[in-house]
Coordinates of C-alpha atoms and ligand atoms in Angstrom, one line a residue:
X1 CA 107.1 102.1 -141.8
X2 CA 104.1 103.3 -143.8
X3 CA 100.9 103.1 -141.6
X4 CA 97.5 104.5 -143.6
X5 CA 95.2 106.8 -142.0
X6 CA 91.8 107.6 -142.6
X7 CA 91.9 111.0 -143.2
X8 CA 94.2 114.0 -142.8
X9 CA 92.6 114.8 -139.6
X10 CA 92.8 111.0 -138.4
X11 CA 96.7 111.4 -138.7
X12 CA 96.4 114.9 -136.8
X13 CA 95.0 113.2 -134.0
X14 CA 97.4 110.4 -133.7
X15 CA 100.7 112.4 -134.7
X16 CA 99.5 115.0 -131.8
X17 CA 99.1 112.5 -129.1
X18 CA 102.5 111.4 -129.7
X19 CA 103.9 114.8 -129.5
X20 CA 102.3 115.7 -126.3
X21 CA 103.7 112.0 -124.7
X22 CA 106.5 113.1 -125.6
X23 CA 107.0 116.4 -124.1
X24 CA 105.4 114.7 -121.4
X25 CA 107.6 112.2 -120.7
X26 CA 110.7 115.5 -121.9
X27 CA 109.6 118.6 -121.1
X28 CA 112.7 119.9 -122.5
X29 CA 111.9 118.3 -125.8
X30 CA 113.9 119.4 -129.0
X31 CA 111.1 119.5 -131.9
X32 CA 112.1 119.3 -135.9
X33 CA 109.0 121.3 -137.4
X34 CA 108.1 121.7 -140.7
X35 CA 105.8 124.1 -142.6
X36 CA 103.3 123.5 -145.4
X37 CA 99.2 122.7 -145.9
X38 CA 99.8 119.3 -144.6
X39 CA 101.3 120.6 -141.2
X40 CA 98.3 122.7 -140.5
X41 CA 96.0 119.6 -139.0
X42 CA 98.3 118.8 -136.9
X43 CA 99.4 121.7 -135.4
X44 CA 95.6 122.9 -135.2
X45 CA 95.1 119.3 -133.4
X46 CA 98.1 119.2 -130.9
X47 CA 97.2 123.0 -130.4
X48 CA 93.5 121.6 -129.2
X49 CA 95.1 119.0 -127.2
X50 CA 98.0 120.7 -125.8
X51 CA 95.4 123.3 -123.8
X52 CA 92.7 120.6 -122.8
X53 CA 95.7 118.6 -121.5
X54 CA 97.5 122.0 -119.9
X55 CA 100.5 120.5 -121.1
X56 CA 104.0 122.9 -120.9
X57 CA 105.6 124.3 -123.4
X58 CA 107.5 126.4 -122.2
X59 CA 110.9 124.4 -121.7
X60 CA 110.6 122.9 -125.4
X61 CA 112.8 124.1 -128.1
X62 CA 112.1 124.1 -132.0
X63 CA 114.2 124.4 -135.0
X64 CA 112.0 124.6 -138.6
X65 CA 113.4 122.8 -141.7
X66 CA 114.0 125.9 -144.0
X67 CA 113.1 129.4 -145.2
X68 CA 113.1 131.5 -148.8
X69 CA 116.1 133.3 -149.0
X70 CA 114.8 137.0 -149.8
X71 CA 111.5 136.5 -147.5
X72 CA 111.5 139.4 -144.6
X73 CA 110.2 137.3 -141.3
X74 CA 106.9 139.3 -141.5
X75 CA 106.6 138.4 -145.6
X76 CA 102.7 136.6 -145.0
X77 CA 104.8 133.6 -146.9
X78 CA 107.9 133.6 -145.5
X79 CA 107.6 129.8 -143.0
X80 CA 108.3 132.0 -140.1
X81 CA 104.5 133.9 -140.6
X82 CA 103.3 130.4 -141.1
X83 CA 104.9 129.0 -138.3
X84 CA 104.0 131.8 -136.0
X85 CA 99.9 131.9 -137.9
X86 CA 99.9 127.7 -137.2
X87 CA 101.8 127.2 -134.3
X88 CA 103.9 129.4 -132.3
X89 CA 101.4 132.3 -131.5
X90 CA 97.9 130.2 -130.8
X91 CA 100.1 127.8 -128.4
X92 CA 101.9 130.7 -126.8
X93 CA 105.1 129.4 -127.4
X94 CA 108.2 132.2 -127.6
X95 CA 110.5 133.7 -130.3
X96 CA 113.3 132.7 -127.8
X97 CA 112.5 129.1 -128.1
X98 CA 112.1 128.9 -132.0
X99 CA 114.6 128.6 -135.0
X100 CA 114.2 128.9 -138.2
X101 CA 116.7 129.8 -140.9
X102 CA 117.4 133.5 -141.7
X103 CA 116.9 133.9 -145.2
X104 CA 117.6 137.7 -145.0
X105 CA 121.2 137.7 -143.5
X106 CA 124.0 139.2 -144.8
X107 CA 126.3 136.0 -145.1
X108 CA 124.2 132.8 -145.9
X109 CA 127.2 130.6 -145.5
X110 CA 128.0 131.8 -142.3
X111 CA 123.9 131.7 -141.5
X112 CA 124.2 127.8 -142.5
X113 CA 126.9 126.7 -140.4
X114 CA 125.4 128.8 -137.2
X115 CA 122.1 126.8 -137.6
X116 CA 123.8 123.6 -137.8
X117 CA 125.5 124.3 -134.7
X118 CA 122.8 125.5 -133.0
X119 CA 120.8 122.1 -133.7
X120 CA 123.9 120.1 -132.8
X121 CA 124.4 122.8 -129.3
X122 CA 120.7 121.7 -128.5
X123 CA 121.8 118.2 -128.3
X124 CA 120.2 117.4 -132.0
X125 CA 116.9 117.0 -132.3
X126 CA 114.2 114.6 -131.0
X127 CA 111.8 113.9 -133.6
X128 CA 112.0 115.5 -136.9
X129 CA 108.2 116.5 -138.5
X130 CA 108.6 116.0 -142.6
X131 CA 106.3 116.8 -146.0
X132 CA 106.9 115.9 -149.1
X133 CA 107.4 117.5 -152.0
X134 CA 105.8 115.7 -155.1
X135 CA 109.2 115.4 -156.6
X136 CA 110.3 113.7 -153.2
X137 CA 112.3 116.4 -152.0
X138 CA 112.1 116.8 -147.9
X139 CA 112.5 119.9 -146.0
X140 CA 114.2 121.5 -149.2
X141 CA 116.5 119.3 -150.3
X142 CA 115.9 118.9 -153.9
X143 CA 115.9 115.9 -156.2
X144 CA 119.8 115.2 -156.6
X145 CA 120.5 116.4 -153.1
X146 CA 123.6 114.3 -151.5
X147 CA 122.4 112.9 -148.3
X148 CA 125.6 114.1 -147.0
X149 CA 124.6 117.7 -147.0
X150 CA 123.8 119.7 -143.7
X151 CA 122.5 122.9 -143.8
X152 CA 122.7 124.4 -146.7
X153 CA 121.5 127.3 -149.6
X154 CA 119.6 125.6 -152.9
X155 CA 118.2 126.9 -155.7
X156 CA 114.6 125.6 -155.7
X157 CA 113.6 123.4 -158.9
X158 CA 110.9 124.5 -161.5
X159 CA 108.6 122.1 -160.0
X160 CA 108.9 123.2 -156.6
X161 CA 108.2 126.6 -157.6
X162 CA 105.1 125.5 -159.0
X163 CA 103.7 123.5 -156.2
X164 CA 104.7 126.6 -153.9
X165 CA 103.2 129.0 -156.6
X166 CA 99.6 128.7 -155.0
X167 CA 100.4 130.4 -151.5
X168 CA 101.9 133.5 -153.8
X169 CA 99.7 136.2 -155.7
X170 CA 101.9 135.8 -158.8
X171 CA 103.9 132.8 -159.1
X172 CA 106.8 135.1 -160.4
X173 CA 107.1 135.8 -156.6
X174 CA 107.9 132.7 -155.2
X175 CA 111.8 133.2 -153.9
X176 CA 114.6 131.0 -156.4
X177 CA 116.8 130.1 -153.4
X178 CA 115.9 128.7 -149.9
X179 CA 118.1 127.9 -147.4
X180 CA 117.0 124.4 -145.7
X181 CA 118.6 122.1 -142.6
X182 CA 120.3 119.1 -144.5
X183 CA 119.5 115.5 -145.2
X184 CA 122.6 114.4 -142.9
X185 CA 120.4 116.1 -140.0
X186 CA 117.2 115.1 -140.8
X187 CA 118.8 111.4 -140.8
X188 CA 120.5 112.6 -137.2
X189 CA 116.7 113.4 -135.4
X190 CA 116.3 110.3 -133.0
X191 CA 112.7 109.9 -134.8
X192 CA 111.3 110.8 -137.7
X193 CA 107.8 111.1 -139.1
X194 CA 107.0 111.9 -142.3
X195 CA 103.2 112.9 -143.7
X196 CA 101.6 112.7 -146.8
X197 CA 97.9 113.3 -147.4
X198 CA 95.8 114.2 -150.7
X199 CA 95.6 112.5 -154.2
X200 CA 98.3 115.1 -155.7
X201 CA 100.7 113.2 -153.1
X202 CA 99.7 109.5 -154.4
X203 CA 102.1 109.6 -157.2
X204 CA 105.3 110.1 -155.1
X205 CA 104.2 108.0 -151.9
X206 CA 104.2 104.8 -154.7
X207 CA 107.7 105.8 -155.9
X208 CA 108.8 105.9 -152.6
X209 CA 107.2 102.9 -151.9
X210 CA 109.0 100.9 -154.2
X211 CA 112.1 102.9 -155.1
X212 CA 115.3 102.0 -153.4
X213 CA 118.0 104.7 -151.9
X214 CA 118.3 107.1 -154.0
X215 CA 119.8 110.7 -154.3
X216 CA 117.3 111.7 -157.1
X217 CA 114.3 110.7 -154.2
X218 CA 115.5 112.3 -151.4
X219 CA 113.0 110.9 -148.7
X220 CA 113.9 107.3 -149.8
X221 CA 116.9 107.7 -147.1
X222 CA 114.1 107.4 -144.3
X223 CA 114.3 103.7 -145.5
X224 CA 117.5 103.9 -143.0
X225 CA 116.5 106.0 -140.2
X226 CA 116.1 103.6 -137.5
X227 CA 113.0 104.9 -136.3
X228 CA 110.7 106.0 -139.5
X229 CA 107.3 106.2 -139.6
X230 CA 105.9 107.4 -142.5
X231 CA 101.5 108.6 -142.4
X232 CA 99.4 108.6 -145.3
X233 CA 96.1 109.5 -145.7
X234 CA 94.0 106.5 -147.9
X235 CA 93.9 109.5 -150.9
X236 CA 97.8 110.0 -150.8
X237 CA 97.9 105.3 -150.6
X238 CA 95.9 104.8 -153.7
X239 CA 98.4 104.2 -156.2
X240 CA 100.7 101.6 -153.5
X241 CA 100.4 98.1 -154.9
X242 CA 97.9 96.0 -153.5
X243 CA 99.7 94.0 -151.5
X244 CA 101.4 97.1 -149.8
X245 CA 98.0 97.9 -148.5
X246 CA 97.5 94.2 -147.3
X247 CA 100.8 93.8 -145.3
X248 CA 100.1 97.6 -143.8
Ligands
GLP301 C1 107.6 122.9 -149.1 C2 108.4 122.7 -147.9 C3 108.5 121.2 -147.5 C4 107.1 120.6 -147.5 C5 106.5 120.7 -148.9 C6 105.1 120.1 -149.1 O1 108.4 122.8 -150.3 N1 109.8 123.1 -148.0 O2 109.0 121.1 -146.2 O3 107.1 119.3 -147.1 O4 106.5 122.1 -149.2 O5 104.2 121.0 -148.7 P1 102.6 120.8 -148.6 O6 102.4 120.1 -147.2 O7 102.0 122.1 -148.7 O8 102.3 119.9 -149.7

C-alpha cells in the first residue's frame, strides 16, 4: 500500500507511466484529478511523456475533486486556472472533456447532485489522483467528514486555510466554503493513488500509517479501497517507524 520514492520527480515518472498504460490499454479512460503543488510533477511528467509517446487524449474524460465556492473559473486560484495552467491547456485536452465543480452557480445543492451524476453517467471513474491535506483531509473533505458523503459544500477548516494561504496574496482571500466530490466516490474510483511528498507532509503520512479507520483522518478509508496505492517521497516517510520502511 505505501511504496517510497526517491524523490517527487521519481514518483512523477512512475505515476505517469501508469497513466499513459492506462489510456493505452482505455482510450476512453475516466480520470479522478486533483489539484495542488504536489500534482504539478506529475502532470508536467505525463505531459512530457504523453507527446514523446503520441499517445490520445482525445477520447478521455476528467472530473477534478473540488473548487472554492466564490472563485470565477478565470480567478488565477480557482483549481480550474490550475488545472487548465498544469494540465488541460499544455496537453491539448478540451473544456468539453473536463469537470470540475462550479463553485459560482446559483444553486450549490443542485450543482452537487448534477456532478455526482455526471461521475456516476460516465460510468464512475477509473482511477482517482489524491493529496493530502496535513490534517488528512482528501479532495476537500475535512477532518470529521462521514465517509458516507458524495458531493458535497464544506466550510474549509482554519488549518486548511492556512496551508492554502500561500497560493493567495492575502490569506484573508482564501474562499471559506469549497464544494468537493465526496469520500463515498473517491472510495467508488476502481483505483486509487494517493501522493505525498515534502517534510511538511511527514507528520500526517505517520498518522496515517498507524491510525485505524477513522472519520477524524479522512484518507485512513483508503485502508479499504481494494486497490490503494499510496507514493511518498523519502522526505514525506521519515517520521514512519522503522520497521514500516523495512517491510516497504
Ligand atoms: C488542497 C486540495 C487537496 C490537496 C491538498 C494538498 O486542499 N483540495 O485536493 O490534496 O490541497 O495540496 P498540496 O499538494 O499543495 O500540498
Amino acid at each position: 500500500m505505501f511504496y517510497i520514492f526517491p524523490t517527487p520527480q521519481a514518483i512523477a515518472e512512475h505515476l505517469s507511466g501508469v497513466l499513459l498504460q492506462k489510456i493505452q490499454s482505455n482510450p476512453k479512460s475516466v480520470l479522478g484529478l486533483a489539484t495542488g503543488s504536489t500534482m504539478e510533477p506529475i502532470y508536467a511528467a505525463f505531459i512530457n511523456q504523453a507527446k514523446s509517446s503520441g499517445l490520445n487524449l482525445s477520447e478521455i474524460t476528467t472530473f477534478n475533486l473540488d473548487e472554492y465556492i466564490g472563485l470565477a473559473p478565470e480567478h488565477p486560484q480557482s483549481y480550474y486556472h490550475f488545472m487548465q495552467t498544469h494540465f488541460f491547456r499544455p496537453a491539448g485536452i478540451c473544456t468539453s472533456q473536463v469537470s470540475l465543480p462550479s463553485g459560482m452557480c446559483n444553486n450549490i445543492e443542485e450543482e452537487c447532485l448534477l456532478y455526482s451524476q455526471k461521475i456516476q453517467n460516465a460510468g464512475g471513474l477509473d482511477i482517482q489522483l489524491l493529496g493530502i491535506g496535513t490534517n488528512g483531509h482528501i479532495g476537500f473533505n475535512e477532518p470529521g467528514t462521514p465517509f458516507s458523503s458524495v458531493t458535497h459544500v464544506v466550510e474549509l477548516s482554519e488549518n486548511t486555510r492556512r496551508d492554502n494561504g500561500r497560493f493567495f496574496e492575502d490569506k484573508n482571500q482564501v474562499p471559506t466554503k469549497a464544494i468537493t466530490m465526496g469520500i463515498k466516490e473517491i472510495m467508488s474510483a476502481k483505483e486509487v493513488v494517493l501522493v505525498a511528498t515534502g517534510s511538511h507532509k511527514a507528520e500526517v503520512m505517520a498518522h496515517l500509517y498507524t491510525t485505524g479507520i477513522d472519520e477524524q483522518m479522512p484518507a485512513s478509508i483508503l485502508k479499504e479501497h481494494r486497490q490503494i496505492k499510496i507514493f511518498i517521497d523519502e522526505a514525506a516517510a521519515s517520521l514512519l517507524p522503522m520497521e514500516a520502511k523495512l517491510a516497504i
